[in-house]
CSV table of C-alpha atoms in Angstrom, one decimal:
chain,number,residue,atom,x,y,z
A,1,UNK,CA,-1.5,3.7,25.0
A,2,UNK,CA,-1.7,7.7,26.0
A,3,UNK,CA,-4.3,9.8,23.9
A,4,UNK,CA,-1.9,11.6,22.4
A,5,UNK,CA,-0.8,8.3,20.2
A,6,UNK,CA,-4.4,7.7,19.6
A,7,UNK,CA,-5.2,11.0,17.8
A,8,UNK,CA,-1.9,11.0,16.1
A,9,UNK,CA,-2.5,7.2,14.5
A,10,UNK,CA,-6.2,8.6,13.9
A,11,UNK,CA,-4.8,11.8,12.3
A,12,UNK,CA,-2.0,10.1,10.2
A,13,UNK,CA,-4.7,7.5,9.2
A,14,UNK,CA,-6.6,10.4,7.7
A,15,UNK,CA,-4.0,11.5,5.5
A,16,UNK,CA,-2.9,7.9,4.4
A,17,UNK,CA,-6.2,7.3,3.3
A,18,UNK,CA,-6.3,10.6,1.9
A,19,UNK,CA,-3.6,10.2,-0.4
A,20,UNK,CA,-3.9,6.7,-1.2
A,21,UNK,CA,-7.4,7.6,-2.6
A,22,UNK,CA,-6.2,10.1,-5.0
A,23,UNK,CA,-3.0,8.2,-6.0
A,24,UNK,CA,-0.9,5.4,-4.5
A,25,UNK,CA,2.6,5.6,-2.0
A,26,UNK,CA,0.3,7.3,1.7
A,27,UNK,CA,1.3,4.2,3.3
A,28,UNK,CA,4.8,5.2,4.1
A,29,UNK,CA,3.1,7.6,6.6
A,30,UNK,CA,2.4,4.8,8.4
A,31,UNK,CA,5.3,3.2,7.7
A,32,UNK,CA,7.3,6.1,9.3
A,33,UNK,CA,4.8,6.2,12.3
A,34,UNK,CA,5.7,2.7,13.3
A,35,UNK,CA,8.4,2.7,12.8
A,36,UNK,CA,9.0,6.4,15.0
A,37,UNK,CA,7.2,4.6,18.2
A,38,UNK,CA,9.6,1.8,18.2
A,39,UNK,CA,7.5,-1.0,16.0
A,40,UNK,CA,10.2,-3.5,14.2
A,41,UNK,CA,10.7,-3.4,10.6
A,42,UNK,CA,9.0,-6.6,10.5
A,43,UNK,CA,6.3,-6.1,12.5
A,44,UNK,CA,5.7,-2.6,11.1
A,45,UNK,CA,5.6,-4.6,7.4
A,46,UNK,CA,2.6,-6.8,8.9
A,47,UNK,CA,0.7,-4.5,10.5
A,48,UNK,CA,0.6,-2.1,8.0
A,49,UNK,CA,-1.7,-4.4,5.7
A,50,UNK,CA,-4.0,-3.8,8.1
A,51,UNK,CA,-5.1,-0.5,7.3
A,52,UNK,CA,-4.4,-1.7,3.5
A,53,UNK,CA,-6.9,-4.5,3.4
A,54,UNK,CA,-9.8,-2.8,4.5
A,55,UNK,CA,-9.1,0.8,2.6
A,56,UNK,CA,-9.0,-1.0,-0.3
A,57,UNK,CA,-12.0,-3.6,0.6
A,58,UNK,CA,-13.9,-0.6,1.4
A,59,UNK,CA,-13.2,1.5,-2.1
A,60,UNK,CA,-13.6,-2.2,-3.8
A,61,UNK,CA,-17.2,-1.8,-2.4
A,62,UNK,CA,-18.1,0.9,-3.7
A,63,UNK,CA,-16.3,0.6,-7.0
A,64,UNK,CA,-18.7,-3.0,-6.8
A,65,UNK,CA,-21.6,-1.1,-6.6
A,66,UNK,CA,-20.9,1.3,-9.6
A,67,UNK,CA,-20.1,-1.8,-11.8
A,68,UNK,CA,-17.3,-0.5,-13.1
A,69,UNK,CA,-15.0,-3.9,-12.9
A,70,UNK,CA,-15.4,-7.0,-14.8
A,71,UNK,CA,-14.3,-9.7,-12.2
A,72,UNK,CA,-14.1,-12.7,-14.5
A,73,UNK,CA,-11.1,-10.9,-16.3
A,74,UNK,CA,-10.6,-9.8,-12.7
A,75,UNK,CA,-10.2,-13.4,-11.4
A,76,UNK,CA,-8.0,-14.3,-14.0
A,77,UNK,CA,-5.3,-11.5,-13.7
A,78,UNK,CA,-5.4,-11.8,-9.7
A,79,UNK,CA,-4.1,-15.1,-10.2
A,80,UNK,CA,-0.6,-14.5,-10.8
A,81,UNK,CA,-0.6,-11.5,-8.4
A,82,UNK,CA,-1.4,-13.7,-5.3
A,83,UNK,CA,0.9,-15.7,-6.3
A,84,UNK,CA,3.4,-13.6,-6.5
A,85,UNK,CA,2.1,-11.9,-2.9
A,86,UNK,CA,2.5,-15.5,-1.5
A,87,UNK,CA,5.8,-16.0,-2.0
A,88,UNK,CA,6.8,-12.3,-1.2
A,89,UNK,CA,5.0,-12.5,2.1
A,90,UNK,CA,7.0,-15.7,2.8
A,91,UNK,CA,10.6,-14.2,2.3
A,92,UNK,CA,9.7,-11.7,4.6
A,93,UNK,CA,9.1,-13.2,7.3
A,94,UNK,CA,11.9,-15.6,7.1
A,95,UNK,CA,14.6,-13.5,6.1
A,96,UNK,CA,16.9,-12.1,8.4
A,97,UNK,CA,16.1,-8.5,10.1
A,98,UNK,CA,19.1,-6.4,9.4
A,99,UNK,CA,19.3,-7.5,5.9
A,100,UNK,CA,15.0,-7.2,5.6
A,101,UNK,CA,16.5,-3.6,6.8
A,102,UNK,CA,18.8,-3.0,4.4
A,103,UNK,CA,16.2,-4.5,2.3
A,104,UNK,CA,13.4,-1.8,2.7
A,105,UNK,CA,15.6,1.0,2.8
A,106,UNK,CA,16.4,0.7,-0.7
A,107,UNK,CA,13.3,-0.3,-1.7
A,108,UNK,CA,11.5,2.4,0.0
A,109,UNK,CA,13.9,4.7,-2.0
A,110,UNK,CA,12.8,3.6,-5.1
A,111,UNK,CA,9.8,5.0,-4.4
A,112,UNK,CA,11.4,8.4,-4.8
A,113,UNK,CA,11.9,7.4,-9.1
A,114,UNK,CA,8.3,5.9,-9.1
A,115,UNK,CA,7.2,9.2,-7.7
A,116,UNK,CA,8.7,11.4,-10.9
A,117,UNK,CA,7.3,8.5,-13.2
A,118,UNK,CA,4.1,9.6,-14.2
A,119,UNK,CA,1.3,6.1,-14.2
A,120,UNK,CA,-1.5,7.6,-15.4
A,121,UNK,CA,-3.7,5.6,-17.0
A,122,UNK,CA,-4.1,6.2,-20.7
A,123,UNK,CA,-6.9,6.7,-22.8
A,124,UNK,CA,-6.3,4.2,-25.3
A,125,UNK,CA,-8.3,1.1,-26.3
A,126,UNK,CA,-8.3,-1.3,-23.8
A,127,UNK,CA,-7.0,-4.3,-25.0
A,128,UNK,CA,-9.1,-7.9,-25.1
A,129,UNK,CA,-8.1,-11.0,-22.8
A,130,UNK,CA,-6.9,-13.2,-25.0
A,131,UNK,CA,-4.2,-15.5,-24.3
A,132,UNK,CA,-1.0,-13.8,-25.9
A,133,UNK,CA,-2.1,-10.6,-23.7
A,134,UNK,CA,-2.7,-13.0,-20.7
A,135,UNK,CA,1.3,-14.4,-21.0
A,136,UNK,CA,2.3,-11.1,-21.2
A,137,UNK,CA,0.9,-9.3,-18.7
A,138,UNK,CA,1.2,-12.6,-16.5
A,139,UNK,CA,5.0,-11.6,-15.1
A,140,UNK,CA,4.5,-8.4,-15.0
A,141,UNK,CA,1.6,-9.2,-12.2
A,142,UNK,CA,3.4,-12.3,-10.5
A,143,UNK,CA,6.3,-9.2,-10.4
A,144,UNK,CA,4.1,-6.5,-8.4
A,145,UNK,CA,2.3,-9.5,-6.2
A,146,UNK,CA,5.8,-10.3,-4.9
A,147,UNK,CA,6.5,-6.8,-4.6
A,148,UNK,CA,3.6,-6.1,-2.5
A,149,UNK,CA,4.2,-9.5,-0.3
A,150,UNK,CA,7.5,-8.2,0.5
A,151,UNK,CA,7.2,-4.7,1.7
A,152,UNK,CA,3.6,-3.7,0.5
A,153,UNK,CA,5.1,0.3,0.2
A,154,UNK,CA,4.3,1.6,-3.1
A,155,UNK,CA,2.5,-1.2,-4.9
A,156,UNK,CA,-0.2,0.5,-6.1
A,157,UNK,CA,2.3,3.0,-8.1
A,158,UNK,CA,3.2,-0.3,-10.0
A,159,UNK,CA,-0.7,-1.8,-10.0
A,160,UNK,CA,-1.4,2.0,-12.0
A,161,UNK,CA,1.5,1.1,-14.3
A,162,UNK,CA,0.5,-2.3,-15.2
A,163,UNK,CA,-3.7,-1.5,-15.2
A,164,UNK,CA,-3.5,1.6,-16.7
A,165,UNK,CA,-0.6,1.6,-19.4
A,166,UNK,CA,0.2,-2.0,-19.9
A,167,UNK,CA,-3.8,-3.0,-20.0
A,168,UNK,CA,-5.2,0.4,-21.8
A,169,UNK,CA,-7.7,0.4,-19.1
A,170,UNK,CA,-8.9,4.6,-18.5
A,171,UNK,CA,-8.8,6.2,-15.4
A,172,UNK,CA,-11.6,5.4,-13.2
A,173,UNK,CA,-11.2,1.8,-14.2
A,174,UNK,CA,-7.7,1.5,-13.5
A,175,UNK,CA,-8.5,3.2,-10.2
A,176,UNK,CA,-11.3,0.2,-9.0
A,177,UNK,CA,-9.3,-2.9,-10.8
A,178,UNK,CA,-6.4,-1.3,-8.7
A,179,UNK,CA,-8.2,-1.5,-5.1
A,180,UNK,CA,-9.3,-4.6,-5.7
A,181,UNK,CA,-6.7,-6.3,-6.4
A,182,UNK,CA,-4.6,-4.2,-3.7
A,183,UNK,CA,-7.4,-5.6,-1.6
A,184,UNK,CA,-7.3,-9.4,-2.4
A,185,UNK,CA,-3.4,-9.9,-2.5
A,186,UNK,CA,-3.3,-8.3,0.9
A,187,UNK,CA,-5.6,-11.0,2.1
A,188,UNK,CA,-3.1,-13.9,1.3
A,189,UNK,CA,-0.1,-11.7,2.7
A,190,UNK,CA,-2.1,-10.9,5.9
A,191,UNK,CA,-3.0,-14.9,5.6
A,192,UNK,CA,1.1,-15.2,6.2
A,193,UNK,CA,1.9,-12.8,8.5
A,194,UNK,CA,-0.9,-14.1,11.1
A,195,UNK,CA,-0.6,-17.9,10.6
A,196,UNK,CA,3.5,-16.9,11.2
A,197,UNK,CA,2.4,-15.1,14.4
A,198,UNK,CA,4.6,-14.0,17.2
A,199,UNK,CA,3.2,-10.3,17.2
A,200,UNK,CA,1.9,-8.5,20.3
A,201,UNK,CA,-2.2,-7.6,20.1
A,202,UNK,CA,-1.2,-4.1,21.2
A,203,UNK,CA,0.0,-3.9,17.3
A,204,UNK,CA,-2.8,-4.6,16.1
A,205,UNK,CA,-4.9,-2.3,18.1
A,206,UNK,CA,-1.7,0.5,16.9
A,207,UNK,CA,-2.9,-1.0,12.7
A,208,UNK,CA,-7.0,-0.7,13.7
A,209,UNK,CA,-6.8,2.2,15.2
A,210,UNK,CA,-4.7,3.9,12.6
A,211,UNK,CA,-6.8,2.5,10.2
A,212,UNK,CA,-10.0,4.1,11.2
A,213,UNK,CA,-7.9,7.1,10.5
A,214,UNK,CA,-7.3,5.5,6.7
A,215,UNK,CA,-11.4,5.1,5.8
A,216,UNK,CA,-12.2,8.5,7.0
A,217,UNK,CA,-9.5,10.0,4.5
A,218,UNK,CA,-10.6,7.8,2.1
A,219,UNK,CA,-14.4,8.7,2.6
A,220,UNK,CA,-13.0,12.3,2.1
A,221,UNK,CA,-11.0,12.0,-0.9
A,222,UNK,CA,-13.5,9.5,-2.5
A,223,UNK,CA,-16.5,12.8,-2.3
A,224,UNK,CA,-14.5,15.9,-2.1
A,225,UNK,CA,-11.6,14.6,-5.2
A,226,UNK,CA,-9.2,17.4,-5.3
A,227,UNK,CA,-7.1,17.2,-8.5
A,228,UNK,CA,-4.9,20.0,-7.1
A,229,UNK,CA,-1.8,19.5,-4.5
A,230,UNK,CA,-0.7,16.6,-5.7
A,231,UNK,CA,2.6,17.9,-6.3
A,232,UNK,CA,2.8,19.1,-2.5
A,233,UNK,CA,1.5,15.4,-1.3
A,234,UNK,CA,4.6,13.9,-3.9
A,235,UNK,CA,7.2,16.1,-1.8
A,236,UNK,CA,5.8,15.4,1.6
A,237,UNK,CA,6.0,11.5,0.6
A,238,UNK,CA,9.4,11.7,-0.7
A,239,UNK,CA,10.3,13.5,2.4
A,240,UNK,CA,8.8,10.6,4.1
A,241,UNK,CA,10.8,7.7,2.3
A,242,UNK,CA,14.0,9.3,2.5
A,243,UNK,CA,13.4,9.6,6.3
A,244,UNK,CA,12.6,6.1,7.0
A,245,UNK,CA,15.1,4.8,4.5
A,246,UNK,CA,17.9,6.8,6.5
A,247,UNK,CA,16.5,5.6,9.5
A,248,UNK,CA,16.2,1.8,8.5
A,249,UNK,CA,19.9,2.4,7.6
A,250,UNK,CA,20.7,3.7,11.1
A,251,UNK,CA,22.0,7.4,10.2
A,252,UNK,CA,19.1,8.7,12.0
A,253,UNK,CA,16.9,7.9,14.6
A,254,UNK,CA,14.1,8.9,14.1
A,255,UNK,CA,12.8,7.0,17.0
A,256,UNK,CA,14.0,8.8,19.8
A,257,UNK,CA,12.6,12.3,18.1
A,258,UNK,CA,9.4,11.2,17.5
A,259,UNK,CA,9.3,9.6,21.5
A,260,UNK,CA,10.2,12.6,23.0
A,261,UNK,CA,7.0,14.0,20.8
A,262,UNK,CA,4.1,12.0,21.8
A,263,UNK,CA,5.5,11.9,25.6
């Protein structure tokens, strides 16, 4: 591995984390980066929980030590969401690669509508556990945990939804009930991916280092919380997903530009 991929996975990293702090969707970054230096679909879809799991472990750290989330409620809507994960994670790994292609092409360009959509948590009351809001909110979870076993790209745009509008829970809640449960469904789909096997250590030095890259940016955005440019960081990830997607689907190849980059 030359420096030059090193600082560019560390750089990347920064911005992923960066943007996944201040609202959900930075991962296709790295999707795009895998992807570039020649990282299967499939491989790129394991890895990439990498940097997942412990930016949101961290951020569920700190959101711990605030006590800001109540974890018995917590417990109970994870449930259905690693779930879900399990079974997502599970049809990935078996399903064939040019249809996982096709696959996460069109599902990373769905991303583009969910970027328009605007998830922002409400201010309204939030609304009690009780069991007729448990069965309805149960789908919707089981729904976003098979999502997010299954590509992982995007989940937290539908974790925002669910937490914030569905739940009535406010900002800064919906923000810590997010990472954590971003944090323990990846656990069961990284669970999958590693008992599957079959992927080279030198990705998972690529996911580590990248995801040094991820905590810094997160550390950033977590102290210095810019509410401005988040239009700009919308077009840049659209950019992004339509790239990959036309990649995945073999009209460009993105591949060879970005090897004749970092050599």
């Amino acid at each position: 591995m030359s420096l030059t991929i090193i600082i560019i996975l560390i750089i990347s990293g920064i911005l992923v984390g960066f943007i996944n702090t201040l609202s959900a969707g930075g991962t296709t970054i790295s999707i795009a980066l895998y992807l570039a230096l020649g990282i299967p679909a499939q491989i790129t879809n394991a890895i990439n929980r990498v940097g997942v799991l412990l930016q949101n472990g961290f951020a569920s750290y700190l959101f711990y030590r605030k006590n800001l989330i109540n974890y018995k409620h917590l417990i109970l809507y994870s449930l259905p969401l690693l779930v879900g994960a399990l079974f997502g994670s599970l049809i990935a790994i078996n399903i064939d690669e040019k249809i996982f292609n096709i696959c996460f092409a069109i599902v990373l360009l769905l991303m583009v509508v969910f970027l328009f959509i605007e998830t922002k948590a409400t201010s309204k009351q939030e609304k009690p556990l009780t069991l007729k809001n448990y069965l309805i909110v149960c789908p919707l979870f089981l729904i976003t945990g098979f999502y997010g076993g299954f590509v992982q790209a995007g989940t937290g745009f539908l974790l925002i939804a669910v937490v914030g509008s569905v739940l009535g829970y406010d900002l800064i809640k919906t923000t810590a009930i997010k990472n954590t449960l971003m944090f323990a469904y990846t656990i069961v789909a990284m669970a999958v991916f590693l008992f599957r096997g079959g992927i080279e250590t030198k990705y998972w030095i690529y996911a580590l280092i990248h995801s040094f890259g991820n905590l810094i940016g997160s550390y950033i955005a977590a102290h210095y919380a810019l509410k401005k440019g988040t239009q700009f960081i919308k077009i840049v990830i659209i950019c992004v997903v339509v790239l990959i997607a036309l990649n995945l689907l073999g009209v460009l190849d993105m591949q060879l530009f970005f090897k004749n980059f970092v050599n």
